[in-house]
């Protein structure tokens, strides 16, 4: 079946640094990918919709300059957390839509970000 | 009121028990997803439903579009079924997630 690869699975960084998270669809093309954030014991929260070849669509309250999204190809979207702060520590998950009549979303394994 | 409500929030059962997790929603949808999230965080898509019933192994998912309600059943539950189960509403593109049901199956 379709697979979405997310890397890295875990990252620990110092406050003020930037962290890039990659999301790849391995055996299908994804014109749309989604980035979610999940705080402990809470549900997933959609941050932004990543569109190949165009600007990402951010949800209300999500800072565009803080969370940079690039979807340069049909199989790769990246999320960069710029100038990370401890409050950015969270679990970030991507998903990709295979499209077609089934419209199934496949999820990456997630990235646990810890900002010291 | 949330668009999607799951119940129960937490469920503990003994191995072998029949498990039911419910999901009610208040908006129109094109489909409903059931997802499984393990303690490590990774999410697996279990089912996508737009009508009727689907079965995969010991898992059964049903949906009633008129009543805006879906259920996930696990037969002969096993400790490895312990996870958070999330229902998610499929709109035009985005998913709207329920709060999840934390299931613990004791040996």
Tab-separated table of C-alpha atoms in Angstrom:
chain	number	residue	atom	x	y	z
A	1	UNK	CA	0.000	0.000	0.000
A	2	UNK	CA	0.872	3.648	-0.197
A	3	UNK	CA	3.499	4.843	2.264
A	4	UNK	CA	4.400	8.244	3.606
A	5	UNK	CA	7.862	8.637	5.070
A	6	UNK	CA	8.536	11.362	7.620
A	7	UNK	CA	12.017	12.289	8.780
A	8	UNK	CA	13.439	12.750	11.332
A	9	UNK	CA	11.385	10.813	13.851
A	10	UNK	CA	12.839	12.721	16.750
A	11	UNK	CA	14.853	15.906	17.052
A	12	UNK	CA	16.243	17.766	20.027
A	13	UNK	CA	17.521	21.255	19.397
A	14	UNK	CA	18.555	24.402	21.193
A	15	UNK	CA	16.277	27.386	21.420
A	16	UNK	CA	16.769	29.731	18.480
A	17	UNK	CA	17.753	27.108	15.935
A	18	UNK	CA	15.689	26.053	12.935
A	19	UNK	CA	14.497	22.520	12.330
A	20	UNK	CA	13.423	21.009	9.025
A	21	UNK	CA	11.027	18.066	8.836
A	22	UNK	CA	10.557	16.147	5.592
A	23	UNK	CA	7.472	14.330	4.400
A	24	UNK	CA	7.736	12.073	1.359
A	25	UNK	CA	5.138	10.037	-0.474
A	26	UNK	CA	7.043	6.940	-1.492
A	27	UNK	CA	4.941	5.304	-4.171
A	28	UNK	CA	2.382	7.868	-5.216
A	29	UNK	CA	2.251	11.509	-6.197
A	30	UNK	CA	0.659	13.853	-3.721
A	31	UNK	CA	-0.391	17.254	-4.987
A	32	UNK	CA	-1.609	18.004	-1.484
A	33	UNK	CA	0.011	17.230	1.836
A	34	UNK	CA	-1.097	18.246	5.294
A	35	UNK	CA	0.859	19.199	8.379
A	36	UNK	CA	-0.564	18.582	11.835
A	37	UNK	CA	0.537	19.311	15.337
A	38	UNK	CA	-0.383	17.301	18.392
A	39	UNK	CA	0.132	18.276	22.012
A	40	UNK	CA	0.208	15.535	24.670
A	41	UNK	CA	-3.136	13.805	25.139
A	42	UNK	CA	-4.798	16.095	22.635
A	43	UNK	CA	-6.104	15.510	19.168
A	44	UNK	CA	-4.340	16.420	15.968
A	45	UNK	CA	-4.626	20.020	14.892
A	46	UNK	CA	-4.269	20.960	11.255
A	47	UNK	CA	-1.561	23.575	10.806
A	48	UNK	CA	-1.442	23.992	7.066
A	49	UNK	CA	-2.236	22.470	3.718
A	50	UNK	CA	0.774	22.133	1.467
A	51	UNK	CA	0.106	22.494	-2.237
A	52	UNK	CA	2.669	21.430	-4.813
A	53	UNK	CA	3.971	24.370	-6.776
A	54	UNK	CA	2.073	27.023	-4.852
A	55	UNK	CA	1.947	28.648	-1.460
A	56	UNK	CA	0.732	26.687	1.515
A	57	UNK	CA	-2.619	27.478	3.075
A	58	UNK	CA	-2.278	28.093	6.794
A	59	UNK	CA	-4.962	27.601	9.411
A	60	UNK	CA	-6.015	30.514	11.571
A	61	UNK	CA	-3.540	31.216	14.330
A	62	UNK	CA	-0.591	29.459	12.662
A	63	UNK	CA	2.293	31.811	11.929
A	64	UNK	CA	3.434	31.561	8.326
A	65	UNK	CA	6.867	32.979	9.066
A	66	UNK	CA	7.333	30.618	11.971
A	67	UNK	CA	6.356	27.447	10.181
A	68	UNK	CA	7.718	27.546	6.650
A	69	UNK	CA	6.291	25.007	4.245
A	70	UNK	CA	7.789	24.086	0.905
A	71	UNK	CA	6.188	21.611	-1.478
A	72	UNK	CA	8.636	21.661	-4.337
A	73	UNK	CA	7.783	18.309	-5.878
A	74	UNK	CA	4.887	15.886	-6.073
A	75	UNK	CA	6.524	13.603	-3.531
A	76	UNK	CA	8.117	15.952	-1.007
A	77	UNK	CA	6.888	18.590	1.399
A	78	UNK	CA	9.033	20.152	4.108
A	79	UNK	CA	8.096	21.970	7.286
A	80	UNK	CA	10.729	24.241	8.810
A	81	UNK	CA	10.236	25.458	12.344
A	82	UNK	CA	12.218	28.675	12.389
A	83	UNK	CA	13.889	30.074	15.506
A	84	UNK	CA	12.419	27.296	17.593
A	85	UNK	CA	11.390	27.960	21.180
A	86	UNK	CA	10.457	25.537	23.953
A	87	UNK	CA	6.747	26.188	23.322
A	88	UNK	CA	7.234	24.755	19.824
A	89	UNK	CA	8.021	21.383	21.379
A	90	UNK	CA	5.338	19.068	20.085
A	91	UNK	CA	4.587	16.089	17.872
A	92	UNK	CA	4.361	17.025	14.191
A	93	UNK	CA	2.669	14.706	11.706
A	94	UNK	CA	2.243	14.945	7.970
A	95	UNK	CA	-0.226	13.232	5.727
A	96	UNK	CA	-0.576	12.952	1.993
A	97	UNK	CA	-3.703	12.519	-0.047
A	98	UNK	CA	-3.474	9.816	-2.681
A	99	UNK	CA	-6.382	11.400	-4.468
A	100	UNK	CA	-8.652	9.568	-6.838
A	101	UNK	CA	-12.084	8.231	-5.937
A	102	UNK	CA	-10.926	6.670	-2.683
A	103	UNK	CA	-9.405	9.947	-1.442
A	104	UNK	CA	-7.400	8.150	1.236
A	105	UNK	CA	-4.966	10.013	3.429
A	106	UNK	CA	-1.768	8.295	4.467
A	107	UNK	CA	0.095	9.455	7.541
A	108	UNK	CA	3.755	9.791	8.318
A	109	UNK	CA	5.092	8.307	11.530
A	110	UNK	CA	5.494	11.751	13.058
A	111	UNK	CA	8.359	13.857	14.383
A	112	UNK	CA	8.777	14.564	18.062
A	113	UNK	CA	10.429	17.955	18.469
A	114	UNK	CA	11.979	18.937	21.774
A	115	UNK	CA	13.373	22.452	22.045
A	116	UNK	CA	15.678	23.015	25.008
B	1	UNK	CA	-20.305	22.078	20.348
B	2	UNK	CA	-17.568	20.094	18.614
B	3	UNK	CA	-18.257	18.875	15.107
B	4	UNK	CA	-17.189	15.391	16.106
B	5	UNK	CA	-17.567	13.664	19.455
B	6	UNK	CA	-16.080	10.328	20.442
B	7	UNK	CA	-17.075	8.112	23.320
B	8	UNK	CA	-15.826	6.848	25.592
B	9	UNK	CA	-12.701	8.951	26.099
B	10	UNK	CA	-10.998	6.130	27.957
B	11	UNK	CA	-11.747	2.430	27.901
B	12	UNK	CA	-10.066	-0.375	29.809
B	13	UNK	CA	-11.025	-3.967	29.141
B	14	UNK	CA	-9.772	-7.502	29.587
B	15	UNK	CA	-8.231	-9.497	26.789
B	16	UNK	CA	-10.875	-11.187	24.702
B	17	UNK	CA	-13.633	-8.654	25.301
B	18	UNK	CA	-15.672	-7.137	22.494
B	19	UNK	CA	-14.888	-3.429	22.183
B	20	UNK	CA	-17.075	-0.659	20.779
B	21	UNK	CA	-15.965	2.922	20.220
B	22	UNK	CA	-18.496	5.485	19.032
B	23	UNK	CA	-18.221	8.601	16.925
B	24	UNK	CA	-21.025	11.128	16.409
B	25	UNK	CA	-20.802	14.154	14.186
B	26	UNK	CA	-22.910	17.142	13.273
B	27	UNK	CA	-21.774	18.197	9.793
B	28	UNK	CA	-22.043	16.815	6.308
B	29	UNK	CA	-19.116	14.675	5.270
B	30	UNK	CA	-17.852	12.836	2.229
B	31	UNK	CA	-16.324	10.074	4.326
B	32	UNK	CA	-15.230	9.142	7.833
B	33	UNK	CA	-11.857	7.746	8.812
B	34	UNK	CA	-10.916	5.561	11.738
B	35	UNK	CA	-7.272	5.929	12.735
B	36	UNK	CA	-5.098	4.131	15.237
B	37	UNK	CA	-2.299	5.926	17.070
B	38	UNK	CA	0.192	3.867	19.028
B	39	UNK	CA	2.114	5.176	22.068
B	40	UNK	CA	5.083	6.076	19.867
B	41	UNK	CA	2.832	8.455	17.973
B	42	UNK	CA	2.649	6.858	14.551
B	43	UNK	CA	-0.787	6.871	12.958
B	44	UNK	CA	-2.275	4.077	10.897
B	45	UNK	CA	-5.400	4.503	8.833
B	46	UNK	CA	-7.755	1.628	9.661
B	47	UNK	CA	-10.832	2.410	7.620
B	48	UNK	CA	-12.377	5.005	5.394
B	49	UNK	CA	-16.172	4.755	5.258
B	50	UNK	CA	-18.810	6.566	3.296
B	51	UNK	CA	-21.646	4.094	3.929
B	52	UNK	CA	-22.456	0.723	5.418
B	53	UNK	CA	-19.898	-1.508	7.023
B	54	UNK	CA	-16.303	-2.613	6.515
B	55	UNK	CA	-14.374	-5.463	8.110
B	56	UNK	CA	-10.661	-6.085	8.329
B	57	UNK	CA	-9.531	-8.971	10.482
B	58	UNK	CA	-10.893	-8.427	13.991
B	59	UNK	CA	-11.900	-4.851	13.246
B	60	UNK	CA	-15.334	-3.796	12.041
B	61	UNK	CA	-16.433	-0.262	11.251
B	62	UNK	CA	-19.970	0.881	10.568
B	63	UNK	CA	-21.484	4.178	9.630
B	64	UNK	CA	-25.046	5.493	9.558
B	65	UNK	CA	-25.094	8.619	7.413
B	66	UNK	CA	-28.667	9.571	8.340
B	67	UNK	CA	-27.938	9.403	12.055
B	68	UNK	CA	-24.431	10.873	11.638
B	69	UNK	CA	-22.910	8.115	13.698
B	70	UNK	CA	-20.108	5.607	13.265
B	71	UNK	CA	-18.810	2.782	15.413
B	72	UNK	CA	-15.545	0.878	15.527
B	73	UNK	CA	-15.704	-2.639	16.933
B	74	UNK	CA	-12.852	-4.890	17.949
B	75	UNK	CA	-13.595	-8.563	18.422
B	76	UNK	CA	-11.466	-10.832	20.630
B	77	UNK	CA	-9.442	-7.870	21.857
B	78	UNK	CA	-5.737	-8.308	22.559
B	79	UNK	CA	-3.208	-6.226	24.518
B	80	UNK	CA	-1.582	-5.194	21.234
B	81	UNK	CA	-4.853	-3.407	20.378
B	82	UNK	CA	-4.016	-0.907	23.123
B	83	UNK	CA	-3.782	2.464	21.400
B	84	UNK	CA	-5.678	5.675	20.839
B	85	UNK	CA	-8.438	5.346	18.256
B	86	UNK	CA	-9.430	8.490	16.438
B	87	UNK	CA	-12.334	9.161	14.136
B	88	UNK	CA	-11.837	11.883	11.577
B	89	UNK	CA	-14.341	13.554	9.295
B	90	UNK	CA	-13.407	13.939	5.649
B	91	UNK	CA	-14.504	17.223	4.146
B	92	UNK	CA	-13.592	18.461	0.684
B	93	UNK	CA	-9.919	18.025	1.524
B	94	UNK	CA	-9.285	18.514	5.199
B	95	UNK	CA	-9.824	16.094	8.044
B	96	UNK	CA	-11.513	17.112	11.290
B	97	UNK	CA	-10.397	14.906	14.149
B	98	UNK	CA	-12.196	13.632	17.202
B	99	UNK	CA	-10.481	13.774	20.566
B	100	UNK	CA	-9.666	10.091	20.467
B	101	UNK	CA	-10.479	7.098	22.640
B	102	UNK	CA	-7.648	5.683	24.701
B	103	UNK	CA	-8.067	1.898	24.761
B	104	UNK	CA	-6.170	-0.309	27.181
B	105	UNK	CA	-6.512	-4.071	26.938
B	106	UNK	CA	-5.194	-5.935	29.961
B	107	UNK	CA	-3.900	-9.507	29.662
